[in-house]
Amino acid sequence: MVDTTQAAATAGGPTQHTQNQGALVPARTATGGSQALSLASMSPRDAFGFAQALSESSLLPRQYQKNPGSVLWALEFGRGLGLDVITTIQSVHIIQGKATMSADLMASLCRRAGHRMRVSGDETHAKVVIFRADDPEFPFEVTWSMDRARQAQLTGKDTWKQYPAAMLRARAISECVRMACPEVLHGAIYTPEERGAAIDEDGLPVDGSVSVTQVPASCPAAPQRPAPEPADNEADYSHPGGETRAAPLNTPANAGQAVQAVLDGLVGKAQGQWDDEPALANLLAQADERGVADMEVDGPNGQQPFRQILNDRITALAGQQQGAA
């Protein structure tokens, strides 16, 4: 049994948390408001029992029903974000084996981190602007229009026909948060809809179906050619343990020549700055600005979007720093 007796100093005074014979104990939410259940107050056995009980509820999203392992994983992910149980279950979804979160949750995490976000738009366009707390003079700006949605072959979906304003807003929020402050997402950098899930007006998955949309290439393809040889100082990258391995990134051979040159430069910089979290975050912002962040490159786990590789590495480095602390 875990000793969970704690005292938390809040504006309303100290709050006592106790556990008695495996009882589930309320824990104060991250906002300091009303109390809610948290894995932090449970033993591993209690946590799995709680997840098992939740998985029997018909009120849960379908991917969690009768699946206590997925419920427990999601709750632990939410705990790392400082979320209560209900918020996690309603806003974090596993699509094709990957964690996703709603655009509203992305916006909340962005603002909770101290960044300013402005959202505007209508049924024809949505505009999101984010000012980082550590760089308040520079605006990160993303606009999604119906023309852009048509180019991405999204407008044929039922939700886009019925709720264009909500869909444009969600796309603009998720893209802008990924560009301005990806660290708040902890690796869950896409919404369920961006991963191909059928969703409702609120961006929540309505069933287990997933569709894959073929998006036209953003640039003409060039003839196949070998990937460029990295410079001598970019061929390897070092790890905290001192070992040296082959660089994990290569740009695709079939990208347009102009885009290839941009990718070559950014990939080369990423290879040389693989253990520098702020530098990788800056590279991600540059890749977004130049329109190559979502192009696939050869990464440590095969072909992946450049954005995903950088975000995964940033998340890993952040975890190492937290562990060291």
PDB file of C-alpha atoms in Angstrom:
ATOM      1  CA  MET A   1       0.000   0.000   0.000  1.00  0.00           C
ATOM      2  CA  VAL A   2       1.185   3.482  -0.822  1.00  0.00           C
ATOM      3  CA  ASP A   3       1.163   6.212   1.829  1.00  0.00           C
ATOM      4  CA  THR A   4      -0.909   8.957   0.258  1.00  0.00           C
ATOM      5  CA  THR A   5      -1.319  11.298   3.215  1.00  0.00           C
ATOM      6  CA  GLN A   6      -0.420  14.694   1.859  1.00  0.00           C
ATOM      7  CA  ALA A   7      -1.058  18.333   2.664  1.00  0.00           C
ATOM      8  CA  ALA A   8      -1.383  20.772  -0.225  1.00  0.00           C
ATOM      9  CA  ALA A   9      -1.333  24.475   0.553  1.00  0.00           C
ATOM     10  CA  THR A  10      -3.959  26.228  -1.528  1.00  0.00           C
ATOM     11  CA  ALA A  11      -5.905  29.453  -1.344  1.00  0.00           C
ATOM     12  CA  GLY A  12      -8.637  27.534   0.422  1.00  0.00           C
ATOM     13  CA  GLY A  13      -6.306  25.982   2.998  1.00  0.00           C
ATOM     14  CA  PRO A  14      -4.612  22.553   3.311  1.00  0.00           C
ATOM     15  CA  THR A  15      -6.324  19.513   1.882  1.00  0.00           C
ATOM     16  CA  GLN A  16      -5.812  16.102   3.496  1.00  0.00           C
ATOM     17  CA  HIS A  17      -5.618  13.006   1.280  1.00  0.00           C
ATOM     18  CA  THR A  18      -5.869   9.590   2.912  1.00  0.00           C
ATOM     19  CA  GLN A  19      -6.244   6.019   1.719  1.00  0.00           C
ATOM     20  CA  ASN A  20      -7.864   3.268   3.747  1.00  0.00           C
ATOM     21  CA  GLN A  21      -7.783  -0.389   2.747  1.00  0.00           C
ATOM     22  CA  GLY A  22      -7.532   0.255  -0.983  1.00  0.00           C
ATOM     23  CA  ALA A  23     -10.269   2.889  -1.149  1.00  0.00           C
ATOM     24  CA  LEU A  24     -10.117   5.273  -4.067  1.00  0.00           C
ATOM     25  CA  VAL A  25      -9.071   8.718  -2.882  1.00  0.00           C
ATOM     26  CA  PRO A  26      -9.929  12.113  -4.398  1.00  0.00           C
ATOM     27  CA  ALA A  27      -6.974  14.202  -5.514  1.00  0.00           C
ATOM     28  CA  ARG A  28      -6.973  17.927  -6.160  1.00  0.00           C
ATOM     29  CA  THR A  29      -7.047  18.822  -9.831  1.00  0.00           C
ATOM     30  CA  ALA A  30      -4.274  20.769 -11.538  1.00  0.00           C
ATOM     31  CA  THR A  31      -6.366  23.927 -11.444  1.00  0.00           C
ATOM     32  CA  GLY A  32      -6.716  23.727  -7.671  1.00  0.00           C
ATOM     33  CA  GLY A  33     -10.506  23.542  -7.955  1.00  0.00           C
ATOM     34  CA  SER A  34     -12.838  20.657  -7.219  1.00  0.00           C
ATOM     35  CA  GLN A  35     -11.345  17.289  -6.322  1.00  0.00           C
ATOM     36  CA  ALA A  36     -11.165  14.365  -8.736  1.00  0.00           C
ATOM     37  CA  LEU A  37      -9.774  10.836  -8.770  1.00  0.00           C
ATOM     38  CA  SER A  38      -6.113  10.505  -9.725  1.00  0.00           C
ATOM     39  CA  LEU A  39      -3.765   7.566 -10.285  1.00  0.00           C
ATOM     40  CA  ALA A  40      -1.283   9.378  -8.049  1.00  0.00           C
ATOM     41  CA  SER A  41      -3.375   8.382  -5.034  1.00  0.00           C
ATOM     42  CA  MET A  42      -3.664   4.687  -5.965  1.00  0.00           C
ATOM     43  CA  SER A  43      -1.488   1.627  -5.685  1.00  0.00           C
ATOM     44  CA  PRO A  44      -0.784  -0.249  -8.958  1.00  0.00           C
ATOM     45  CA  ARG A  45      -3.409  -2.864  -8.032  1.00  0.00           C
ATOM     46  CA  ASP A  46      -6.003  -0.198  -7.254  1.00  0.00           C
ATOM     47  CA  ALA A  47      -5.177   1.677 -10.475  1.00  0.00           C
ATOM     48  CA  PHE A  48      -5.770  -1.383 -12.647  1.00  0.00           C
ATOM     49  CA  GLY A  49      -8.970  -2.203 -10.769  1.00  0.00           C
ATOM     50  CA  PHE A  50     -10.167   1.338 -11.346  1.00  0.00           C
ATOM     51  CA  ALA A  51      -9.325   1.122 -15.074  1.00  0.00           C
ATOM     52  CA  GLN A  52     -11.112  -2.228 -15.294  1.00  0.00           C
ATOM     53  CA  ALA A  53     -14.235  -0.785 -13.686  1.00  0.00           C
ATOM     54  CA  LEU A  54     -14.187   2.222 -16.010  1.00  0.00           C
ATOM     55  CA  SER A  55     -13.799   0.025 -19.085  1.00  0.00           C
ATOM     56  CA  GLU A  56     -17.163  -1.592 -18.325  1.00  0.00           C
ATOM     57  CA  SER A  57     -18.970   1.732 -18.722  1.00  0.00           C
ATOM     58  CA  SER A  58     -20.943   2.349 -21.901  1.00  0.00           C
ATOM     59  CA  LEU A  59     -20.305   6.082 -21.426  1.00  0.00           C
ATOM     60  CA  LEU A  60     -16.639   5.719 -22.414  1.00  0.00           C
ATOM     61  CA  PRO A  61     -15.455   6.268 -25.995  1.00  0.00           C
ATOM     62  CA  ARG A  62     -15.653   2.981 -27.883  1.00  0.00           C
ATOM     63  CA  GLN A  63     -11.898   2.383 -28.080  1.00  0.00           C
ATOM     64  CA  TYR A  64     -11.767   2.225 -24.260  1.00  0.00           C
ATOM     65  CA  GLN A  65     -14.782  -0.012 -23.648  1.00  0.00           C
ATOM     66  CA  LYS A  66     -13.824  -3.529 -22.444  1.00  0.00           C
ATOM     67  CA  ASN A  67     -10.163  -2.511 -22.747  1.00  0.00           C
ATOM     68  CA  PRO A  68      -8.776  -1.766 -19.257  1.00  0.00           C
ATOM     69  CA  GLY A  69      -5.183  -1.771 -20.483  1.00  0.00           C
ATOM     70  CA  SER A  70      -5.875   1.112 -22.865  1.00  0.00           C
ATOM     71  CA  VAL A  71      -7.820   2.956 -20.158  1.00  0.00           C
ATOM     72  CA  LEU A  72      -4.902   2.608 -17.728  1.00  0.00           C
ATOM     73  CA  TRP A  73      -2.413   3.773 -20.374  1.00  0.00           C
ATOM     74  CA  ALA A  74      -4.554   6.811 -21.192  1.00  0.00           C
ATOM     75  CA  LEU A  75      -4.972   7.721 -17.528  1.00  0.00           C
ATOM     76  CA  GLU A  76      -1.235   7.541 -16.957  1.00  0.00           C
ATOM     77  CA  PHE A  77      -0.666   9.706 -20.033  1.00  0.00           C
ATOM     78  CA  GLY A  78      -3.209  12.195 -18.698  1.00  0.00           C
ATOM     79  CA  ARG A  79      -1.589  12.182 -15.276  1.00  0.00           C
ATOM     80  CA  GLY A  80       1.690  13.217 -16.897  1.00  0.00           C
ATOM     81  CA  LEU A  81      -0.182  16.193 -18.371  1.00  0.00           C
ATOM     82  CA  GLY A  82      -1.771  17.065 -15.033  1.00  0.00           C
ATOM     83  CA  LEU A  83      -5.276  16.073 -16.202  1.00  0.00           C
ATOM     84  CA  ASP A  84      -8.035  14.511 -14.131  1.00  0.00           C
ATOM     85  CA  VAL A  85      -9.613  11.194 -15.105  1.00  0.00           C
ATOM     86  CA  ILE A  86     -12.728  12.551 -16.838  1.00  0.00           C
ATOM     87  CA  THR A  87     -10.842  15.119 -18.899  1.00  0.00           C
ATOM     88  CA  THR A  88      -8.369  12.446 -20.014  1.00  0.00           C
ATOM     89  CA  ILE A  89     -11.024   9.940 -21.064  1.00  0.00           C
ATOM     90  CA  GLN A  90     -13.006  12.573 -22.977  1.00  0.00           C
ATOM     91  CA  SER A  91     -10.064  14.333 -24.635  1.00  0.00           C
ATOM     92  CA  VAL A  92      -7.268  11.757 -25.189  1.00  0.00           C
ATOM     93  CA  HIS A  93      -7.935   9.061 -27.808  1.00  0.00           C
ATOM     94  CA  ILE A  94      -5.878   6.200 -29.224  1.00  0.00           C
ATOM     95  CA  ILE A  95      -6.118   6.140 -33.020  1.00  0.00           C
ATOM     96  CA  GLN A  96      -4.116   3.557 -34.980  1.00  0.00           C
ATOM     97  CA  GLY A  97      -1.991   2.902 -31.886  1.00  0.00           C
ATOM     98  CA  LYS A  98      -1.083   6.582 -31.434  1.00  0.00           C
ATOM     99  CA  ALA A  99      -2.234   8.987 -28.727  1.00  0.00           C
ATOM    100  CA  THR A 100      -4.221  11.938 -30.059  1.00  0.00           C
ATOM    101  CA  MET A 101      -5.987  14.766 -28.273  1.00  0.00           C
ATOM    102  CA  SER A 102      -8.814  17.121 -29.071  1.00  0.00           C
ATOM    103  CA  ALA A 103      -8.080  20.598 -30.376  1.00  0.00           C
ATOM    104  CA  ASP A 104      -9.788  22.059 -27.301  1.00  0.00           C
ATOM    105  CA  LEU A 105      -7.373  20.192 -25.017  1.00  0.00           C
ATOM    106  CA  MET A 106      -4.421  21.391 -27.114  1.00  0.00           C
ATOM    107  CA  ALA A 107      -5.652  24.970 -26.695  1.00  0.00           C
ATOM    108  CA  SER A 108      -6.077  24.484 -22.947  1.00  0.00           C
ATOM    109  CA  LEU A 109      -2.575  23.063 -22.514  1.00  0.00           C
ATOM    110  CA  CYS A 110      -1.135  25.922 -24.555  1.00  0.00           C
ATOM    111  CA  ARG A 111      -2.813  28.542 -22.391  1.00  0.00           C
ATOM    112  CA  ARG A 112      -2.046  26.697 -19.163  1.00  0.00           C
ATOM    113  CA  ALA A 113       1.645  26.863 -20.075  1.00  0.00           C
ATOM    114  CA  GLY A 114       1.375  30.653 -20.127  1.00  0.00           C
ATOM    115  CA  HIS A 115       1.207  31.191 -23.897  1.00  0.00           C
ATOM    116  CA  ARG A 116      -1.400  33.541 -25.390  1.00  0.00           C
ATOM    117  CA  MET A 117      -3.738  32.208 -28.082  1.00  0.00           C
ATOM    118  CA  ARG A 118      -6.199  34.127 -30.219  1.00  0.00           C
ATOM    119  CA  VAL A 119      -8.795  32.295 -32.335  1.00  0.00           C
ATOM    120  CA  SER A 120     -11.052  33.872 -34.944  1.00  0.00           C
ATOM    121  CA  GLY A 121     -12.958  32.800 -38.051  1.00  0.00           C
ATOM    122  CA  ASP A 122     -16.244  31.656 -39.536  1.00  0.00           C
ATOM    123  CA  GLU A 123     -17.508  28.933 -41.887  1.00  0.00           C
ATOM    124  CA  THR A 124     -15.011  29.926 -44.593  1.00  0.00           C
ATOM    125  CA  HIS A 125     -11.782  30.252 -42.622  1.00  0.00           C
ATOM    126  CA  ALA A 126     -10.182  29.997 -39.163  1.00  0.00           C
ATOM    127  CA  LYS A 127      -7.170  31.913 -37.924  1.00  0.00           C
ATOM    128  CA  VAL A 128      -5.094  31.117 -34.818  1.00  0.00           C
ATOM    129  CA  VAL A 129      -2.266  33.236 -33.449  1.00  0.00           C
ATOM    130  CA  ILE A 130      -0.038  32.171 -30.540  1.00  0.00           C
ATOM    131  CA  PHE A 131       2.437  34.337 -28.642  1.00  0.00           C
ATOM    132  CA  ARG A 132       4.851  32.276 -26.559  1.00  0.00           C
ATOM    133  CA  ALA A 133       5.407  33.336 -22.952  1.00  0.00           C
ATOM    134  CA  ASP A 134       9.182  33.302 -23.513  1.00  0.00           C
ATOM    135  CA  ASP A 135       8.965  35.230 -26.800  1.00  0.00           C
ATOM    136  CA  PRO A 136       5.886  37.479 -26.543  1.00  0.00           C
ATOM    137  CA  GLU A 137       6.829  39.692 -29.484  1.00  0.00           C
ATOM    138  CA  PHE A 138       6.801  36.948 -32.146  1.00  0.00           C
ATOM    139  CA  PRO A 139       3.413  35.697 -33.399  1.00  0.00           C
ATOM    140  CA  PHE A 140       2.990  32.124 -34.646  1.00  0.00           C
ATOM    141  CA  GLU A 141       0.084  32.320 -37.087  1.00  0.00           C
ATOM    142  CA  VAL A 142      -1.904  29.638 -38.932  1.00  0.00           C
ATOM    143  CA  THR A 143      -4.940  30.085 -41.205  1.00  0.00           C
ATOM    144  CA  TRP A 144      -7.120  27.279 -42.524  1.00  0.00           C
ATOM    145  CA  SER A 145      -9.565  28.102 -45.319  1.00  0.00           C
ATOM    146  CA  MET A 146     -12.079  25.967 -47.177  1.00  0.00           C
ATOM    147  CA  ASP A 147      -9.861  26.231 -50.244  1.00  0.00           C
ATOM    148  CA  ARG A 148      -7.014  24.684 -48.261  1.00  0.00           C
ATOM    149  CA  ALA A 149      -9.367  21.996 -46.957  1.00  0.00           C
ATOM    150  CA  ARG A 150     -10.462  21.170 -50.506  1.00  0.00           C
ATOM    151  CA  GLN A 151      -6.831  20.944 -51.607  1.00  0.00           C
ATOM    152  CA  ALA A 152      -6.245  18.450 -48.791  1.00  0.00           C
ATOM    153  CA  GLN A 153      -9.339  16.479 -49.918  1.00  0.00           C
ATOM    154  CA  LEU A 154     -11.140  16.985 -46.599  1.00  0.00           C
ATOM    155  CA  THR A 155     -14.372  18.665 -47.679  1.00  0.00           C
ATOM    156  CA  GLY A 156     -16.000  15.449 -48.892  1.00  0.00           C
ATOM    157  CA  LYS A 157     -16.286  14.145 -45.331  1.00  0.00           C
ATOM    158  CA  ASP A 158     -19.676  14.444 -43.614  1.00  0.00           C
ATOM    159  CA  THR A 159     -18.357  16.408 -40.632  1.00  0.00           C
ATOM    160  CA  TRP A 160     -16.719  18.952 -42.934  1.00  0.00           C
ATOM    161  CA  LYS A 161     -19.999  19.384 -44.813  1.00  0.00           C
ATOM    162  CA  GLN A 162     -22.043  19.760 -41.618  1.00  0.00           C
ATOM    163  CA  TYR A 163     -19.640  21.664 -39.349  1.00  0.00           C
ATOM    164  CA  PRO A 164     -17.100  23.530 -41.499  1.00  0.00           C
ATOM    165  CA  ALA A 165     -16.410  26.252 -38.905  1.00  0.00           C
ATOM    166  CA  ALA A 166     -15.617  23.717 -36.160  1.00  0.00           C
ATOM    167  CA  MET A 167     -13.403  21.633 -38.443  1.00  0.00           C
ATOM    168  CA  LEU A 168     -11.442  24.659 -39.680  1.00  0.00           C
ATOM    169  CA  ARG A 169     -10.978  25.879 -36.117  1.00  0.00           C
ATOM    170  CA  ALA A 170      -9.697  22.485 -34.945  1.00  0.00           C
ATOM    171  CA  ARG A 171      -7.210  22.229 -37.821  1.00  0.00           C
ATOM    172  CA  ALA A 172      -5.903  25.739 -37.235  1.00  0.00           C
ATOM    173  CA  ILE A 173      -5.501  25.208 -33.475  1.00  0.00           C
ATOM    174  CA  SER A 174      -3.681  21.887 -33.748  1.00  0.00           C
ATOM    175  CA  GLU A 175      -1.293  23.101 -36.446  1.00  0.00           C
ATOM    176  CA  CYS A 176      -0.509  26.338 -34.615  1.00  0.00           C
ATOM    177  CA  VAL A 177       0.113  24.582 -31.282  1.00  0.00           C
ATOM    178  CA  ARG A 178       2.428  22.075 -32.987  1.00  0.00           C
ATOM    179  CA  MET A 179       4.327  24.972 -34.521  1.00  0.00           C
ATOM    180  CA  ALA A 180       4.456  27.323 -31.529  1.00  0.00           C
ATOM    181  CA  CYS A 181       4.657  25.100 -28.455  1.00  0.00           C
ATOM    182  CA  PRO A 182       4.927  21.369 -29.275  1.00  0.00           C
ATOM    183  CA  GLU A 183       6.374  20.670 -25.831  1.00  0.00           C
ATOM    184  CA  VAL A 184       2.913  20.989 -24.220  1.00  0.00           C
ATOM    185  CA  LEU A 185       1.588  18.055 -26.286  1.00  0.00           C
ATOM    186  CA  HIS A 186       3.998  15.413 -24.918  1.00  0.00           C
ATOM    187  CA  GLY A 187       4.099  13.616 -28.259  1.00  0.00           C
ATOM    188  CA  ALA A 188       0.327  13.574 -28.927  1.00  0.00           C
ATOM    189  CA  ILE A 189       0.689  16.086 -31.738  1.00  0.00           C
ATOM    190  CA  TYR A 190      -2.399  15.283 -33.836  1.00  0.00           C
ATOM    191  CA  THR A 191      -6.162  15.352 -33.336  1.00  0.00           C
ATOM    192  CA  PRO A 192      -8.232  12.195 -33.954  1.00  0.00           C
ATOM    193  CA  GLU A 193      -9.511  13.699 -37.223  1.00  0.00           C
ATOM    194  CA  GLU A 194      -5.955  14.317 -38.454  1.00  0.00           C
ATOM    195  CA  ARG A 195      -5.196  10.640 -37.812  1.00  0.00           C
ATOM    196  CA  GLY A 196      -8.175   9.624 -39.982  1.00  0.00           C
ATOM    197  CA  ALA A 197     -10.863   8.955 -37.358  1.00  0.00           C
ATOM    198  CA  ALA A 198     -14.523   9.679 -38.035  1.00  0.00           C
ATOM    199  CA  ILE A 199     -15.500  12.413 -35.586  1.00  0.00           C
ATOM    200  CA  ASP A 200     -18.448  14.493 -34.422  1.00  0.00           C
ATOM    201  CA  GLU A 201     -18.860  18.284 -34.222  1.00  0.00           C
ATOM    202  CA  ASP A 202     -16.724  18.419 -31.064  1.00  0.00           C
ATOM    203  CA  GLY A 203     -13.844  16.537 -32.696  1.00  0.00           C
ATOM    204  CA  LEU A 204     -14.450  13.334 -30.718  1.00  0.00           C
ATOM    205  CA  PRO A 205     -14.272   9.911 -32.437  1.00  0.00           C
ATOM    206  CA  VAL A 206     -17.715   8.461 -33.104  1.00  0.00           C
ATOM    207  CA  ASP A 207     -16.618   4.900 -33.869  1.00  0.00           C
ATOM    208  CA  GLY A 208     -13.545   2.819 -34.477  1.00  0.00           C
ATOM    209  CA  SER A 209     -13.334   3.472 -38.203  1.00  0.00           C
ATOM    210  CA  VAL A 210     -10.303   5.172 -39.704  1.00  0.00           C
ATOM    211  CA  SER A 211      -9.999   6.520 -43.218  1.00  0.00           C
ATOM    212  CA  VAL A 212      -6.805   7.416 -45.009  1.00  0.00           C
ATOM    213  CA  THR A 213      -6.886  10.455 -47.266  1.00  0.00           C
ATOM    214  CA  GLN A 214      -4.381  10.749 -50.062  1.00  0.00           C
ATOM    215  CA  VAL A 215      -3.133  14.335 -50.043  1.00  0.00           C
ATOM    216  CA  PRO A 216      -1.617  15.697 -53.264  1.00  0.00           C
ATOM    217  CA  ALA A 217       2.101  16.344 -53.083  1.00  0.00           C
ATOM    218  CA  SER A 218       2.944  19.934 -52.235  1.00  0.00           C
ATOM    219  CA  CYS A 219       5.707  20.040 -54.830  1.00  0.00           C
ATOM    220  CA  PRO A 220       6.601  18.201 -58.072  1.00  0.00           C
ATOM    221  CA  ALA A 221       8.596  15.047 -57.616  1.00  0.00           C
ATOM    222  CA  ALA A 222      12.122  14.989 -58.923  1.00  0.00           C
ATOM    223  CA  PRO A 223      13.756  11.904 -60.446  1.00  0.00           C
ATOM    224  CA  GLN A 224      15.046   9.350 -57.992  1.00  0.00           C
ATOM    225  CA  ARG A 225      18.539  10.121 -56.791  1.00  0.00           C
ATOM    226  CA  PRO A 226      20.721   8.927 -53.941  1.00  0.00           C
ATOM    227  CA  ALA A 227      20.387  10.757 -50.638  1.00  0.00           C
ATOM    228  CA  PRO A 228      23.190  13.294 -50.191  1.00  0.00           C
ATOM    229  CA  GLU A 229      26.202  12.292 -48.153  1.00  0.00           C
ATOM    230  CA  PRO A 230      26.224  14.071 -44.777  1.00  0.00           C
ATOM    231  CA  ALA A 231      29.045  16.408 -43.919  1.00  0.00           C
ATOM    232  CA  ASP A 232      31.797  14.962 -41.767  1.00  0.00           C
ATOM    233  CA  ASN A 233      30.547  16.718 -38.672  1.00  0.00           C
ATOM    234  CA  GLU A 234      26.976  15.493 -39.271  1.00  0.00           C
ATOM    235  CA  ALA A 235      27.591  11.807 -39.855  1.00  0.00           C
ATOM    236  CA  ASP A 236      27.273  10.799 -36.212  1.00  0.00           C
ATOM    237  CA  TYR A 237      25.542  12.023 -33.119  1.00  0.00           C
ATOM    238  CA  SER A 238      26.550  11.534 -29.522  1.00  0.00           C
ATOM    239  CA  HIS A 239      24.398  10.400 -26.622  1.00  0.00           C
ATOM    240  CA  PRO A 240      24.683  11.167 -22.932  1.00  0.00           C
ATOM    241  CA  GLY A 241      26.263   7.735 -22.384  1.00  0.00           C
ATOM    242  CA  GLY A 242      29.160   8.675 -24.630  1.00  0.00           C
ATOM    243  CA  GLU A 243      28.426   6.150 -27.386  1.00  0.00           C
ATOM    244  CA  THR A 244      28.286   7.205 -31.017  1.00  0.00           C
ATOM    245  CA  ARG A 245      25.843   5.853 -33.581  1.00  0.00           C
ATOM    246  CA  ALA A 246      24.965   6.545 -37.194  1.00  0.00           C
ATOM    247  CA  ALA A 247      22.839   9.630 -37.683  1.00  0.00           C
ATOM    248  CA  PRO A 248      19.128   8.659 -37.551  1.00  0.00           C
ATOM    249  CA  LEU A 249      17.773  10.923 -40.292  1.00  0.00           C
ATOM    250  CA  ASN A 250      17.909  10.944 -44.077  1.00  0.00           C
ATOM    251  CA  THR A 251      15.866  13.047 -46.481  1.00  0.00           C
ATOM    252  CA  PRO A 252      13.747  11.228 -49.094  1.00  0.00           C
ATOM    253  CA  ALA A 253      15.230  10.792 -52.544  1.00  0.00           C
ATOM    254  CA  ASN A 254      12.039  11.733 -54.414  1.00  0.00           C
ATOM    255  CA  ALA A 255      11.363  15.213 -53.009  1.00  0.00           C
ATOM    256  CA  GLY A 256      11.305  18.206 -55.345  1.00  0.00           C
ATOM    257  CA  GLN A 257      14.746  19.712 -55.767  1.00  0.00           C
ATOM    258  CA  ALA A 258      13.939  23.004 -54.005  1.00  0.00           C
ATOM    259  CA  VAL A 259      12.212  21.246 -51.126  1.00  0.00           C
ATOM    260  CA  GLN A 260      14.996  18.661 -51.046  1.00  0.00           C
ATOM    261  CA  ALA A 261      17.525  21.429 -50.439  1.00  0.00           C
ATOM    262  CA  VAL A 262      15.464  22.800 -47.536  1.00  0.00           C
ATOM    263  CA  LEU A 263      15.059  19.343 -46.017  1.00  0.00           C
ATOM    264  CA  ASP A 264      18.758  18.576 -46.483  1.00  0.00           C
ATOM    265  CA  GLY A 265      19.678  21.664 -44.515  1.00  0.00           C
ATOM    266  CA  LEU A 266      17.224  21.077 -41.689  1.00  0.00           C
ATOM    267  CA  VAL A 267      17.982  17.359 -41.422  1.00  0.00           C
ATOM    268  CA  GLY A 268      21.694  18.117 -41.321  1.00  0.00           C
ATOM    269  CA  LYS A 269      21.147  20.592 -38.510  1.00  0.00           C
ATOM    270  CA  ALA A 270      18.997  18.075 -36.627  1.00  0.00           C
ATOM    271  CA  GLN A 271      21.771  15.495 -36.877  1.00  0.00           C
ATOM    272  CA  GLY A 272      24.248  17.911 -35.388  1.00  0.00           C
ATOM    273  CA  GLN A 273      21.861  19.065 -32.640  1.00  0.00           C
ATOM    274  CA  TRP A 274      20.231  15.739 -31.760  1.00  0.00           C
ATOM    275  CA  ASP A 275      20.767  16.200 -28.014  1.00  0.00           C
ATOM    276  CA  ASP A 276      19.807  19.901 -27.893  1.00  0.00           C
ATOM    277  CA  GLU A 277      16.084  20.196 -27.060  1.00  0.00           C
ATOM    278  CA  PRO A 278      15.712  23.984 -27.623  1.00  0.00           C
ATOM    279  CA  ALA A 279      17.605  23.758 -30.917  1.00  0.00           C
ATOM    280  CA  LEU A 280      15.329  20.930 -32.145  1.00  0.00           C
ATOM    281  CA  ALA A 281      12.229  22.934 -31.176  1.00  0.00           C
ATOM    282  CA  ASN A 282      13.604  25.856 -33.178  1.00  0.00           C
ATOM    283  CA  LEU A 283      14.240  23.568 -36.151  1.00  0.00           C
ATOM    284  CA  LEU A 284      10.644  22.350 -35.963  1.00  0.00           C
ATOM    285  CA  ALA A 285       9.408  25.946 -36.110  1.00  0.00           C
ATOM    286  CA  GLN A 286      11.651  26.565 -39.146  1.00  0.00           C
ATOM    287  CA  ALA A 287      10.351  23.413 -40.850  1.00  0.00           C
ATOM    288  CA  ASP A 288       6.765  24.581 -40.285  1.00  0.00           C
ATOM    289  CA  GLU A 289       7.565  28.022 -41.626  1.00  0.00           C
ATOM    290  CA  ARG A 290       9.122  26.554 -44.767  1.00  0.00           C
ATOM    291  CA  GLY A 291       6.334  24.031 -45.320  1.00  0.00           C
ATOM    292  CA  VAL A 292       8.379  20.830 -44.957  1.00  0.00           C
ATOM    293  CA  ALA A 293       7.508  19.735 -41.387  1.00  0.00           C
ATOM    294  CA  ASP A 294       5.007  17.098 -42.529  1.00  0.00           C
ATOM    295  CA  MET A 295       7.221  15.579 -45.229  1.00  0.00           C
ATOM    296  CA  GLU A 296       8.504  12.102 -44.464  1.00  0.00           C
ATOM    297  CA  VAL A 297      12.167  11.362 -43.892  1.00  0.00           C
ATOM    298  CA  ASP A 298      14.069   8.226 -42.941  1.00  0.00           C
ATOM    299  CA  GLY A 299      14.111   8.285 -39.138  1.00  0.00           C
ATOM    300  CA  PRO A 300      15.104   5.910 -36.343  1.00  0.00           C
ATOM    301  CA  ASN A 301      11.833   3.973 -36.834  1.00  0.00           C
ATOM    302  CA  GLY A 302      11.610   4.107 -40.615  1.00  0.00           C
ATOM    303  CA  GLN A 303       9.747   6.627 -42.760  1.00  0.00           C
ATOM    304  CA  GLN A 304       8.035   9.235 -40.558  1.00  0.00           C
ATOM    305  CA  PRO A 305       7.024  12.900 -40.855  1.00  0.00           C
ATOM    306  CA  PHE A 306       9.941  15.170 -39.969  1.00  0.00           C
ATOM    307  CA  ARG A 307       7.640  16.845 -37.428  1.00  0.00           C
ATOM    308  CA  GLN A 308       6.943  13.570 -35.637  1.00  0.00           C
ATOM    309  CA  ILE A 309      10.618  12.609 -35.460  1.00  0.00           C
ATOM    310  CA  LEU A 310      11.573  15.963 -33.969  1.00  0.00           C
ATOM    311  CA  ASN A 311       8.668  15.945 -31.521  1.00  0.00           C
ATOM    312  CA  ASP A 312       9.490  12.390 -30.395  1.00  0.00           C
ATOM    313  CA  ARG A 313      13.110  13.391 -29.797  1.00  0.00           C
ATOM    314  CA  ILE A 314      12.107  16.578 -27.945  1.00  0.00           C
ATOM    315  CA  THR A 315       9.787  14.543 -25.732  1.00  0.00           C
ATOM    316  CA  ALA A 316      12.542  11.985 -25.043  1.00  0.00           C
ATOM    317  CA  LEU A 317      15.033  14.699 -24.108  1.00  0.00           C
ATOM    318  CA  ALA A 318      12.480  16.341 -21.824  1.00  0.00           C
ATOM    319  CA  GLY A 319      11.920  12.971 -20.124  1.00  0.00           C
ATOM    320  CA  GLN A 320      15.668  12.542 -19.612  1.00  0.00           C
ATOM    321  CA  GLN A 321      15.877  15.953 -17.998  1.00  0.00           C
ATOM    322  CA  GLN A 322      12.967  15.207 -15.675  1.00  0.00           C
ATOM    323  CA  GLY A 323      14.546  11.882 -14.710  1.00  0.00           C
ATOM    324  CA  ALA A 324      17.852  13.537 -13.959  1.00  0.00           C
ATOM    325  CA  ALA A 325      16.114  16.116 -11.803  1.00  0.00           C
TER     326      ALA A 325
END
